[in-house]
Short mmCIF file of C-alpha atoms in Angstrom, two decimals:
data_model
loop_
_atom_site.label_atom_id
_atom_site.label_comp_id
_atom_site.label_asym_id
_atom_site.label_seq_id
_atom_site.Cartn_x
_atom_site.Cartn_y
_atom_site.Cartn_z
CA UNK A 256 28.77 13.09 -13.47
CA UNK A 257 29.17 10.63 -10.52
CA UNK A 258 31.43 7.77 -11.58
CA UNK A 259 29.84 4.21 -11.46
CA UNK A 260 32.76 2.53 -9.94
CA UNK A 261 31.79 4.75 -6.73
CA UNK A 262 28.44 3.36 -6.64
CA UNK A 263 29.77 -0.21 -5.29
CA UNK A 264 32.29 1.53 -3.06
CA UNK A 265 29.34 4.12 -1.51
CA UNK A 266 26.58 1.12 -0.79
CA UNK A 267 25.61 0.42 2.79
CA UNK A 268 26.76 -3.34 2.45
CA UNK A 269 25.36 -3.20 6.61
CA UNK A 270 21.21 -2.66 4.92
CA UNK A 271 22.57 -4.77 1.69
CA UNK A 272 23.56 -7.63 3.94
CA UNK A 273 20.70 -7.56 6.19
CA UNK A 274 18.78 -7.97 2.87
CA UNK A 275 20.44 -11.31 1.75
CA UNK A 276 20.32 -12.71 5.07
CA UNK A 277 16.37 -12.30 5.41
CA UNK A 278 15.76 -13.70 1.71
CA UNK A 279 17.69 -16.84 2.35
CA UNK A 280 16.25 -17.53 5.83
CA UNK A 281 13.22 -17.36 4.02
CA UNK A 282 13.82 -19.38 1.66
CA UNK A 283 15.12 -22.05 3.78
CA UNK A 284 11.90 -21.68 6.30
CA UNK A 285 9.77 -22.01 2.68
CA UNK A 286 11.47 -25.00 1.93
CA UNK A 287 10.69 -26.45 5.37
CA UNK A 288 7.04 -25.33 4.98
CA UNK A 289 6.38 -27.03 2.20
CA UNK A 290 9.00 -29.93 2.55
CA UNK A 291 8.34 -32.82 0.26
CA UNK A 292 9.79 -36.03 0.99
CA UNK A 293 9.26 -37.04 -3.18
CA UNK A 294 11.18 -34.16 -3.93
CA UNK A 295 13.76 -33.44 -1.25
CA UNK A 296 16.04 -31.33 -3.82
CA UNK A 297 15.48 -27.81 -2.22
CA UNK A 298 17.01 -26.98 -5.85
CA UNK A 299 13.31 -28.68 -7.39
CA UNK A 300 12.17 -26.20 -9.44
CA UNK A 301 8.64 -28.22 -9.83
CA UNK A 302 7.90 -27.29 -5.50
CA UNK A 303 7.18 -23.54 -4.28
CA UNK A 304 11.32 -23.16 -2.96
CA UNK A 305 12.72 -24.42 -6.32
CA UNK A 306 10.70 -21.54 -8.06
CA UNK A 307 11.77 -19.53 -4.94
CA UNK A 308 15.11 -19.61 -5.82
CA UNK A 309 14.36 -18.34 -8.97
CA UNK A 310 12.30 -15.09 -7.65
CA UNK A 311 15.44 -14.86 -5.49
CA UNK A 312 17.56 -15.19 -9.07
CA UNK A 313 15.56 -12.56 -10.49
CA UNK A 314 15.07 -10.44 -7.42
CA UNK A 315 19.13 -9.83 -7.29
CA UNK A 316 19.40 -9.57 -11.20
CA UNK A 317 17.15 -6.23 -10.64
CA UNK A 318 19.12 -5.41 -7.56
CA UNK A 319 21.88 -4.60 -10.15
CA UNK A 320 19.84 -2.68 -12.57
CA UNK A 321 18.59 -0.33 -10.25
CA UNK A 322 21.93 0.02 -9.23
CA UNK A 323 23.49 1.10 -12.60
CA UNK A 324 20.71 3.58 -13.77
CA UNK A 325 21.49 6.79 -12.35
CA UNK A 326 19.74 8.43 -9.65
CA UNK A 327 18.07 11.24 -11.65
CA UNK A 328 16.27 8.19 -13.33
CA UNK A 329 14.14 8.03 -10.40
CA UNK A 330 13.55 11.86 -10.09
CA UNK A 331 12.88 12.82 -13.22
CA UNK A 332 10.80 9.68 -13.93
CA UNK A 333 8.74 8.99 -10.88
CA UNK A 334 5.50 10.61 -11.81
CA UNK A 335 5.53 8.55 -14.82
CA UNK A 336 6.28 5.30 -12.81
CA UNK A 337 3.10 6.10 -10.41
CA UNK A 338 0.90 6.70 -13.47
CA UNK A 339 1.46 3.38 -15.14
CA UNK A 340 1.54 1.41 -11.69
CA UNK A 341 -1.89 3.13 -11.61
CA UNK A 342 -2.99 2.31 -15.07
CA UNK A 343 -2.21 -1.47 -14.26
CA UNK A 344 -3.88 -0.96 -10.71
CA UNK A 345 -7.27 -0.29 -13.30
CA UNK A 346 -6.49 -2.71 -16.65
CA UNK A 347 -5.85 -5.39 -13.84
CA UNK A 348 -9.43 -4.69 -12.65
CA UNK A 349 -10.64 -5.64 -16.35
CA UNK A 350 -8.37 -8.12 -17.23
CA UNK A 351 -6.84 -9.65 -14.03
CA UNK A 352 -6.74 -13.35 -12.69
CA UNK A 353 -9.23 -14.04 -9.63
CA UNK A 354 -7.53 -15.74 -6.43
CA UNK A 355 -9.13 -16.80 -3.47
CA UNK A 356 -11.80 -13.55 -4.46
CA UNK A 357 -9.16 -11.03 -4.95
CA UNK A 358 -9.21 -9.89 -8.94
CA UNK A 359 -5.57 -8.77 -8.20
CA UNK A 360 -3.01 -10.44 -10.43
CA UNK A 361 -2.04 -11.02 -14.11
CA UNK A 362 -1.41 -14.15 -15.05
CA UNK A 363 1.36 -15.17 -17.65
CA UNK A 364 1.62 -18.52 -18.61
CA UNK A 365 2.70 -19.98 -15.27
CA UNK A 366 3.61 -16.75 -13.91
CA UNK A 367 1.18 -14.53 -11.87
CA UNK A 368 2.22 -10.91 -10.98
CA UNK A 369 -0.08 -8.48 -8.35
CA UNK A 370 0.15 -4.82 -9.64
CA UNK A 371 -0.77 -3.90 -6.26
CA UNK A 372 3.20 -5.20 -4.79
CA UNK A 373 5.12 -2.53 -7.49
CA UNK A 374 2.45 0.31 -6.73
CA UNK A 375 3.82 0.38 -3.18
CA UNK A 376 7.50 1.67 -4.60
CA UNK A 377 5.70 4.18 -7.15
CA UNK A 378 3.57 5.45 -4.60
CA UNK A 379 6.55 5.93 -2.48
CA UNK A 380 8.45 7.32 -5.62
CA UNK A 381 5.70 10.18 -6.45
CA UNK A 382 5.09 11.10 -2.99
CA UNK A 383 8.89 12.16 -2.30
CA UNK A 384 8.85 13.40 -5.82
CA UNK A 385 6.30 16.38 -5.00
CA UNK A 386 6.75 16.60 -1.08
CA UNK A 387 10.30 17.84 -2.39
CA UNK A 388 9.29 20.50 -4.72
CA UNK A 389 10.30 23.91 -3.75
CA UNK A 390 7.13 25.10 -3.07
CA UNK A 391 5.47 22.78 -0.92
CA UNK A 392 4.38 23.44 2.41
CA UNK A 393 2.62 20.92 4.11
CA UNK A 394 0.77 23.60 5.97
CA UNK A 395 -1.51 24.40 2.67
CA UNK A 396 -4.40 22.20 2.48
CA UNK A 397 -3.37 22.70 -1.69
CA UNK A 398 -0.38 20.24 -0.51
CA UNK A 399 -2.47 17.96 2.18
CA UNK A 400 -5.08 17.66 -1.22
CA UNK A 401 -2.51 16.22 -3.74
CA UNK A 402 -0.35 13.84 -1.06
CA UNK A 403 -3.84 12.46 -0.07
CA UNK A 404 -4.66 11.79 -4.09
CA UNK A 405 -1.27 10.05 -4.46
CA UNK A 406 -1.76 7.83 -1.50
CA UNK A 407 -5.34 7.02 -2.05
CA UNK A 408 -5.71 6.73 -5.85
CA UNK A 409 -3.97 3.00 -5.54
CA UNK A 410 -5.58 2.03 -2.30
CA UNK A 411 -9.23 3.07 -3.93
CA UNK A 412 -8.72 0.43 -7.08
CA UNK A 413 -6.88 -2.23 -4.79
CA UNK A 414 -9.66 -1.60 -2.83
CA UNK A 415 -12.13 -2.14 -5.72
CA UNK A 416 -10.28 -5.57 -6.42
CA UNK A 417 -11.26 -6.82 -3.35
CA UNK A 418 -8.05 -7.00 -1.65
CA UNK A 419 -8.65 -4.78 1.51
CA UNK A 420 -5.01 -6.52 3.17
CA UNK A 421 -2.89 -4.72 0.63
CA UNK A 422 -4.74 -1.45 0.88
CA UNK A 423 -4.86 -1.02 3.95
CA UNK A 424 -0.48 -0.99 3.28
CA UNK A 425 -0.81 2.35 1.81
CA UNK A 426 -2.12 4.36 5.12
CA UNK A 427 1.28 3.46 6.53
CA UNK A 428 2.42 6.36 3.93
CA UNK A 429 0.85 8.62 6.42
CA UNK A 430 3.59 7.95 8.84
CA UNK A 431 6.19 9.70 7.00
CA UNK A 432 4.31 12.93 6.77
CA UNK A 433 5.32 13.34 10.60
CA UNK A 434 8.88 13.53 10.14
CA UNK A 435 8.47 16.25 7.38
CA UNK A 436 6.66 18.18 9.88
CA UNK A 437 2.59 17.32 9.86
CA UNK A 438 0.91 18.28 13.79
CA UNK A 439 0.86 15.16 16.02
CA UNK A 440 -2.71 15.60 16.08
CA UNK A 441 -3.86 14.29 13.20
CA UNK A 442 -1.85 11.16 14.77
CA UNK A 443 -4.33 11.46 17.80
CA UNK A 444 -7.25 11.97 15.75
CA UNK A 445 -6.16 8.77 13.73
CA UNK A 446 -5.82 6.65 16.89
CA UNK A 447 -9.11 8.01 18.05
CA UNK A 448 -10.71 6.84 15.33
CA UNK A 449 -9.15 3.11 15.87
CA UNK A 450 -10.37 3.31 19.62
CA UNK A 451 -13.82 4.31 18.75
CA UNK A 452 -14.07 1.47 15.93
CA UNK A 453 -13.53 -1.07 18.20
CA UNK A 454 -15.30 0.17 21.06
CA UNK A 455 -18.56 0.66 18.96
CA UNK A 456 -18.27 -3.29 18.04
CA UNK A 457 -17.70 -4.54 21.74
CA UNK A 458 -19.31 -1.73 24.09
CA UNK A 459 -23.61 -1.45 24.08
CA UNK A 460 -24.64 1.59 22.84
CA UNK A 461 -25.56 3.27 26.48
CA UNK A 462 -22.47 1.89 27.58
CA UNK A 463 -20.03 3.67 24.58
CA UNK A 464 -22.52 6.96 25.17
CA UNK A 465 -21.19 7.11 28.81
CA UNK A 466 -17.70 6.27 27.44
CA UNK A 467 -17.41 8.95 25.22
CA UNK A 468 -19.71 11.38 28.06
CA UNK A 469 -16.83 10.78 30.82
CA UNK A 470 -14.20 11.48 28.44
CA UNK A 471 -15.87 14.89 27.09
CA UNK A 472 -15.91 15.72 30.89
CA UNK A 473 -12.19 14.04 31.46
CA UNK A 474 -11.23 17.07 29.53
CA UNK A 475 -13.73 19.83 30.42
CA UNK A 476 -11.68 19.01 34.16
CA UNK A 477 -8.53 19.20 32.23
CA UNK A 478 -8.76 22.54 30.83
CA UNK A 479 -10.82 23.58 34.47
CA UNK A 480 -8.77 22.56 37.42
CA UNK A 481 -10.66 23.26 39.56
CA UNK A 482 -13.19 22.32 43.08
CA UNK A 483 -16.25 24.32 41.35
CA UNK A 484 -15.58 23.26 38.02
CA UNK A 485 -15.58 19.82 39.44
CA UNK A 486 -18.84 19.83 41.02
CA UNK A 487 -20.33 21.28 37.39
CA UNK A 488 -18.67 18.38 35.45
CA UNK A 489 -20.22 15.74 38.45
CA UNK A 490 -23.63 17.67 38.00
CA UNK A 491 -23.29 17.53 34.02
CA UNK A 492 -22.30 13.80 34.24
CA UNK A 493 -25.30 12.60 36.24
CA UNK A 494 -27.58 14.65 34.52
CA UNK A 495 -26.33 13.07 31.04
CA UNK A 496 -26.65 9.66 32.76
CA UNK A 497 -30.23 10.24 34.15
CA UNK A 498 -31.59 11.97 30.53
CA UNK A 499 -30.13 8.74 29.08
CA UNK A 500 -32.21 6.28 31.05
CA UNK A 501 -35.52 8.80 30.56
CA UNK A 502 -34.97 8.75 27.52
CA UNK A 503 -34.97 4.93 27.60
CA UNK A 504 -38.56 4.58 29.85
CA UNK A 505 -39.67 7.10 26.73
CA UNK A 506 -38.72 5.44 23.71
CA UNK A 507 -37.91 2.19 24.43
CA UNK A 508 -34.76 0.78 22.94
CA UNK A 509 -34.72 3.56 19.94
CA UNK A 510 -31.17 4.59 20.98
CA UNK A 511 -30.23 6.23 18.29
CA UNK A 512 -32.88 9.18 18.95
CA UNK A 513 -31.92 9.02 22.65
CA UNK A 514 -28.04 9.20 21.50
CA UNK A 515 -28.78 12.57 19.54
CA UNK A 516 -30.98 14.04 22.26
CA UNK A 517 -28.11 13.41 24.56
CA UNK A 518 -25.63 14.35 22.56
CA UNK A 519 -27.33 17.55 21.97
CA UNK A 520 -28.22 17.77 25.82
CA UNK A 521 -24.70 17.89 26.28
CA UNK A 522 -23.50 20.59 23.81
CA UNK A 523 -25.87 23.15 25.17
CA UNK A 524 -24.48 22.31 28.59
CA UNK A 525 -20.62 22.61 27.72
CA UNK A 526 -21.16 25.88 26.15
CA UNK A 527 -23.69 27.38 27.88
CA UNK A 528 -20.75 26.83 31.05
CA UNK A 529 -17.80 27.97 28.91
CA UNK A 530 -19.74 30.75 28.07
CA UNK A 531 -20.95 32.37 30.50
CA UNK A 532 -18.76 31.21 33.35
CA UNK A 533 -15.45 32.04 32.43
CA UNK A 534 -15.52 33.27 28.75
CA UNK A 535 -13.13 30.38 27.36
CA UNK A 536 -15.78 29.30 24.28
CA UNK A 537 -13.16 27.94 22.23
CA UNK A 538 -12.07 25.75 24.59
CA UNK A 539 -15.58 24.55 24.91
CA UNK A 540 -16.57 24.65 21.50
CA UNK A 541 -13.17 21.74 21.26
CA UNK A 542 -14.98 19.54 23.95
CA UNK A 543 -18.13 19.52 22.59
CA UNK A 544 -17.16 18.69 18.53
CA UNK A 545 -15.03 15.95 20.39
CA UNK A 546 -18.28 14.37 22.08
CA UNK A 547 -20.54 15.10 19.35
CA UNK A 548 -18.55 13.78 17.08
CA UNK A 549 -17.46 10.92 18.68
CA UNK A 550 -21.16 9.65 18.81
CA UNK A 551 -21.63 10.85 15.29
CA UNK A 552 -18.78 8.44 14.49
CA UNK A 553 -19.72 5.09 16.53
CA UNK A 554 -23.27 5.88 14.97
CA UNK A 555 -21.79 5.10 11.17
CA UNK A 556 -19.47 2.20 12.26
CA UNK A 557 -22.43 -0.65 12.43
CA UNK A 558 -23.50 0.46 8.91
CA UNK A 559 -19.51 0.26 7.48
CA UNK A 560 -18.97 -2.57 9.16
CA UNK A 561 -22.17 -4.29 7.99
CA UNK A 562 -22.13 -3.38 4.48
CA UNK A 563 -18.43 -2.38 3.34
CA UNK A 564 -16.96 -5.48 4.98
CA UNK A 565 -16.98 -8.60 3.62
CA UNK A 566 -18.49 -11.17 5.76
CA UNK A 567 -14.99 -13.21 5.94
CA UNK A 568 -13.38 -9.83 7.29
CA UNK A 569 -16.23 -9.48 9.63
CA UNK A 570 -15.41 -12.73 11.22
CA UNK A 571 -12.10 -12.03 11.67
CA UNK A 572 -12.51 -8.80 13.37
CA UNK A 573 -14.94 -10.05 15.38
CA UNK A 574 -12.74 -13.43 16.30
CA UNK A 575 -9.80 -11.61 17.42
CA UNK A 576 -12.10 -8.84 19.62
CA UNK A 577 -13.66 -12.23 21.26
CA UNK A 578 -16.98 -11.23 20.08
CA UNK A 579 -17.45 -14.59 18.48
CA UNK A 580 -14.90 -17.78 18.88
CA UNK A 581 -14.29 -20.50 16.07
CA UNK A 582 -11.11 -22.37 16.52
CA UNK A 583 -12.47 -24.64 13.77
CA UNK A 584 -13.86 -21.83 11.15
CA UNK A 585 -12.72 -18.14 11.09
CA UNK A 586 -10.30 -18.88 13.98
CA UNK A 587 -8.79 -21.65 12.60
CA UNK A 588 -5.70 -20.61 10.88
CA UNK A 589 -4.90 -17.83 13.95
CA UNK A 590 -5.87 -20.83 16.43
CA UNK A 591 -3.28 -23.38 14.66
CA UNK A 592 -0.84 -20.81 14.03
CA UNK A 593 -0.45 -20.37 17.66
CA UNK A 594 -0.24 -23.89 18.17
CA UNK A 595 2.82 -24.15 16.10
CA UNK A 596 4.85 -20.66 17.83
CA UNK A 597 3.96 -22.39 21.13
CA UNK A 598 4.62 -25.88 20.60
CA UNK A 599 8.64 -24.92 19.48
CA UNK A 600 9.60 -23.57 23.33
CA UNK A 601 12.48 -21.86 23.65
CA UNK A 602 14.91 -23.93 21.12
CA UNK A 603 12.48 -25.36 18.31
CA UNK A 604 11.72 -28.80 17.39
CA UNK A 605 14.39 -28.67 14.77
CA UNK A 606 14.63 -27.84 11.21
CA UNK A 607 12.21 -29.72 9.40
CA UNK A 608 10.92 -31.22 12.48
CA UNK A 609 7.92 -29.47 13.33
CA UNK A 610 5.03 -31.60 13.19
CA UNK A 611 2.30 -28.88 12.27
CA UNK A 612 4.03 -28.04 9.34
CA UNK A 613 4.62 -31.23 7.85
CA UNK A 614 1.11 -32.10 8.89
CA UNK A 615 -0.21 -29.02 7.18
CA UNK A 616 -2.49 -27.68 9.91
CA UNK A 617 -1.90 -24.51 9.34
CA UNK A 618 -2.87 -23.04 6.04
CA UNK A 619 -1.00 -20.79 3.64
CA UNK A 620 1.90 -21.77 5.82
CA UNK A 621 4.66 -21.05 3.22
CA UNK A 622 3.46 -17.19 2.31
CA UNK A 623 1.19 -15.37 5.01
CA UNK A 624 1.87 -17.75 7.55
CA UNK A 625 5.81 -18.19 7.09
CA UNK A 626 6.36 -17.10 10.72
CA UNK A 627 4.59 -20.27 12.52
CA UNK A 628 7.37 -22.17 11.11
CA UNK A 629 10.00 -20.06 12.67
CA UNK A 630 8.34 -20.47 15.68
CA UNK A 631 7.85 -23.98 15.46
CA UNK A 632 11.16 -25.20 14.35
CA UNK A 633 13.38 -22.42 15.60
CA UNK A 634 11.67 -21.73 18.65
CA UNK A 635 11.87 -18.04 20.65
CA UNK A 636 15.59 -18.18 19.91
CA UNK A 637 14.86 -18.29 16.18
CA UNK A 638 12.07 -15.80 16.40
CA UNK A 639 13.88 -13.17 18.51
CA UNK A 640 16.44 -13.70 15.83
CA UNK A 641 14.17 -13.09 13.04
CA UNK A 642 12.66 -10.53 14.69
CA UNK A 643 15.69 -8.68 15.68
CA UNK A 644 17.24 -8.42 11.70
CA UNK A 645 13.99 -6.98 11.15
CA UNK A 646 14.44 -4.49 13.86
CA UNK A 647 18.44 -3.82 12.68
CA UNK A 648 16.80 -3.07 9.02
CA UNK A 649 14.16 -0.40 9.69
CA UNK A 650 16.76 1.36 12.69
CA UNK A 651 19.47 1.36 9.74
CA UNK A 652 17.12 2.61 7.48
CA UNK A 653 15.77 5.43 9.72
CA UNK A 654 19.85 6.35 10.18
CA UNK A 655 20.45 6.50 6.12
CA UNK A 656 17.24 8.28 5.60
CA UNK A 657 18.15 10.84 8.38
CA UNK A 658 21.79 11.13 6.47
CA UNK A 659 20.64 11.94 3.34
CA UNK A 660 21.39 15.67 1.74
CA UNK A 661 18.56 15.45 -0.59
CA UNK A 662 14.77 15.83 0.61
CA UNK A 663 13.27 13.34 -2.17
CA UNK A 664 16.09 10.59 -0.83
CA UNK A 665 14.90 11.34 2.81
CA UNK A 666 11.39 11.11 2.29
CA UNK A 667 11.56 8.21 0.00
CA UNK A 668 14.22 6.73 3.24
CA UNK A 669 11.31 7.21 5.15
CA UNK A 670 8.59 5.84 2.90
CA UNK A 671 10.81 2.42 2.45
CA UNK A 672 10.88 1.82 6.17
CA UNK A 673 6.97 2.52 7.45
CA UNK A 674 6.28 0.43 4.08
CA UNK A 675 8.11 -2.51 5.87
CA UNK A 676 7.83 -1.74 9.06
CA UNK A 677 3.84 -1.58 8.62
CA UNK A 678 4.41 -5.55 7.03
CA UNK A 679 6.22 -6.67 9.27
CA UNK A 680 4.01 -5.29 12.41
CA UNK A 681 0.63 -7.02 11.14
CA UNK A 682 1.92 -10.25 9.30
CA UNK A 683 3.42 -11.05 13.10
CA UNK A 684 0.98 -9.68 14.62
CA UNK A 685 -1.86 -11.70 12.52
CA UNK A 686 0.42 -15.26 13.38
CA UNK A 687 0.39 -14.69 17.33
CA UNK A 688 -3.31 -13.20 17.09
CA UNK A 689 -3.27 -9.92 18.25
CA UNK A 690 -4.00 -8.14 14.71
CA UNK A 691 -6.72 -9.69 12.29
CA UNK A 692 -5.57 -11.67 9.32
CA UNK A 693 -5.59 -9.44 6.37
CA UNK A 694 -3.66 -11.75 4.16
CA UNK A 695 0.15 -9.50 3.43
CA UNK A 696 3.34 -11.51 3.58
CA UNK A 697 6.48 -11.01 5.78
CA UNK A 698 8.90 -9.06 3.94
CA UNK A 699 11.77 -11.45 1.93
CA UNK A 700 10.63 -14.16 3.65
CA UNK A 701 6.89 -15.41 2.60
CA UNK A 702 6.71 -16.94 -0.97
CA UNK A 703 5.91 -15.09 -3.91
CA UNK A 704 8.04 -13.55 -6.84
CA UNK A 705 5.78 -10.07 -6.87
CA UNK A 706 6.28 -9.60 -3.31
CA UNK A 707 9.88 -10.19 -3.28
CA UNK A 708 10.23 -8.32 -6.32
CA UNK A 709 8.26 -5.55 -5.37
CA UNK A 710 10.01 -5.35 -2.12
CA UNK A 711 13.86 -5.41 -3.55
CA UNK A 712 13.34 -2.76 -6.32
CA UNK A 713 11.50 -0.50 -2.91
CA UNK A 714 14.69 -1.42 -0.92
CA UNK A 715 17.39 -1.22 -3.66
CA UNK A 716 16.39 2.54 -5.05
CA UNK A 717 16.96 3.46 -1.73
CA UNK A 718 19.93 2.38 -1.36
CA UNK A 719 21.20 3.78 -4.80
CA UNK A 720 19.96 7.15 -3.42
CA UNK A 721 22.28 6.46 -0.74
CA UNK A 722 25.61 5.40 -3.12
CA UNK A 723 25.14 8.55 -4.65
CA UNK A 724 24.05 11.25 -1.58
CA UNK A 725 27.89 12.31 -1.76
CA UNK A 726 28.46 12.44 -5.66
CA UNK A 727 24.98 14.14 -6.34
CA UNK A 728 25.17 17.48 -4.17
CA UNK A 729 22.09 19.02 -5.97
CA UNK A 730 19.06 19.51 -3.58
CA UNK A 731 16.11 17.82 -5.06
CA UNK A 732 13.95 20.28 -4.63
CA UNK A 733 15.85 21.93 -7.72
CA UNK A 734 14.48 18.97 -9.97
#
């Protein structure tokens, strides 16, 4: 039995002091967000960074449990961790606390906790727990079935309490099926998928169709280097341009009949060629799905993003695509965050000097908004700075992952650092307005004792998988 006095000796103090660094910045840029010059005690437990201190308080207290249960706790036990993390996912559904629309949290006294935040570690938990059985291949769709229940059982019922932000968290788990050995495609496909959504909101219809037709023909070249096959792909091309306009004299502006007919059109073309010209169908059959497909897909993204989207998401996506422009309604929080990164230059306007914080002009300033203030007060020095402990964290936990003798400590490595990584990426990205605001806070540093919570025990198991890699030799896949 590993001996507990190790376990101190054996912790990465480099990812444990990384840790404590980010929490305290935070809580320093929380007490400048919400500064209050009646209470100027950053010790007032009555204002968001007295209570603050006290997540903080709390967040180390379970540092140190997690630390002292032994790692088998988290083996043996992780299936049972996901199903009640689950079970409160659904009795928070019933019972839950509404906030700002989102029936998310339970509320105790004074004290409101979001289910969703502790799911993220369980799901993490369960998914190294059975990707390190001994007989799972990832090559069985038996195996590709069950990971896909255990990521998208959570997402489905924070879905279903209308918090889209936090679902949308659990996708990132997808990531870490890559390093375990999953085909870059499905990566491809995924990004595919992201292109096409957005160009079916900004591109016309006829416009997307002849997208998606030079790209079908982008690869029927690609596969058919050469002069003939050329001259084909030209002749296909301005054939599927001039049945498109026809089609348009014909039926007016019915382009979803035209799309099909085109679409079809097409197909018959691309195989009738790979057939009987040089015998390659498969390779044809490939080009054709993709087209086919691809217009299939645009054709369903009006109707998701019409009816599955709320309206408030709607606007967002469509702000930060330029389709519509508010800077004083769905734009405004992006539009003021900006403001505040730009106005600190390259130094800041000084700690507790920045004038659209203390002015409050941008909202939720102190949780998904805590980066405007580095920006603002710190300026780029203090935001490279932020930005590069952030950077240190998830390359140090890519390096202990990658060390680790046991495949359930690897993959759960791995499931810690997209989990963060994927946080990190959109909060930012939301505050400078290249990503839509989907309301999730900046790890250890927005306000909130679930988040930080949730965030320390998904941090600190790791890292007790870690103490222990060289006192507990046994292969996981034995549990």
């Amino acid at each position: 039995m590993p001996q507990r006095s190790n376990i101190w000796a054996n912790m990465d103090w480099v990812t444990v002091g990384l840790y404590l660094v980010l929490i305290f910045m935070g809580w320093f840029n929380i007490y400048a967000a919400v500064y209050n010059v009646d209470h100027q005690s950053i010790l007032d437990t009555s204002q968001q960074y007295g209570k603050q201190l006290i997540w903080i308080g709390a967040a180390l207290t379970l540092a140190i449990v997690i630390m002292v249960i032994e790692t088998n706790f988290y083996v043996f036990f992780s299936y049972i961790i996901y199903g009640v993390t689950v079970f409160l996912l659904m009795l928070v559904l019933l019972v839950g606390k509404e906030i700002n629309g989102a029936k998310s949290w339970f509320a105790f006294g004074g004290v409101l906790i979001q289910p969703a935040e502790f799911a993220k570690f369980a799901t993490g938990l369960a998914l190294a727990r059975y990707m390190s059985t001994f007989d799972f291949n990832l090559k069985k769709i038996k195996s590709i079935a069950v990971i896909g229940l255990i990521i998208f059982m959570p997402a489905t019922f924070i879905l279903l309490q209308n918090d889209t932000g936090s679902a949308l968290v659990y996708f990132s788990f997808v990531l870490v099926l890559f390093r375990e050995g999953l085909s870059g495609l499905f990566l491809f496909l995924g990004t595919l998928v992201a292109v096409l959504f957005i160009l079916a909101l900004i591109l016309p219809n006829i416009t997307l169709i002849l997208v998606l037709l030079v790209a079908a023909i982008i690869m029927y070249l690609i596969l058919n280097p050469k002069l003939n096959q050329f001259v084909r792909a030209a002749a296909m091309l301005a054939g599927g341009i001039a049945l498109a306009f026809l089609l348009n004299l014909i039926i007016g502006t019915n382009w979803e009949l035209a799309d099909v007919l085109m679409a079809g059109s097409v197909l018959g073309a691309l195989v009738i060629f790979g057939y009987s010209l040089q015998k390659r169908f498969g390779n044809y059959i490939i080009i054709s799905l993709f087209f086919v497909g691809s217009v299939l897909f645009t054709k369903t993204v009006d109707y998701a993003f019409d009816n599955l989207l709320e309206p408030h998401q709607q606007v967002r996506i469509n702000e930060l695509l330029g389709i519509e422009s508010n800077p004083y309604g769905a734009g405004y929080h992006v539009n003021q965050s900006k403001i505040a990164i730009g106005s600190g230059g390259m130094w800041g306007k000084g700690y507790l000097k920045g004038t659209q914080t203390k002015y409050n002009f941008v909202p939720e300033q102190s949780t998904d908004f805590i980066f405007c203030t580095v920006g603002e007060e710190w300026g780029f020095a203090g935001t490279f700075l932020v930005i590069a402990l952030f950077i240190a964290l998830f390359i140090r936990l890519v390096l202990l992952a990658e060390r680790q003798r046991s495949v359930f400590s690897r993959i759960y490595g791995y499931s810690v650092a997209v989990i963060l990584f994927f946080h990190f990426t959109v909060n930012i990205g939301m505050t400078i307005g290249i990503m839509p605001v989907i309301g999730i806070p900046l790890p250890f540093f927005s306000y909130g004792g679930s988040s930080l919570w949730s965030f320390t025990i998904l941090l600190f198991i790791f890292i007790r998988l870690d103490a222990s890699r060289l006192e507990n030799f046994r292969d996981s896949r034995n549990a």
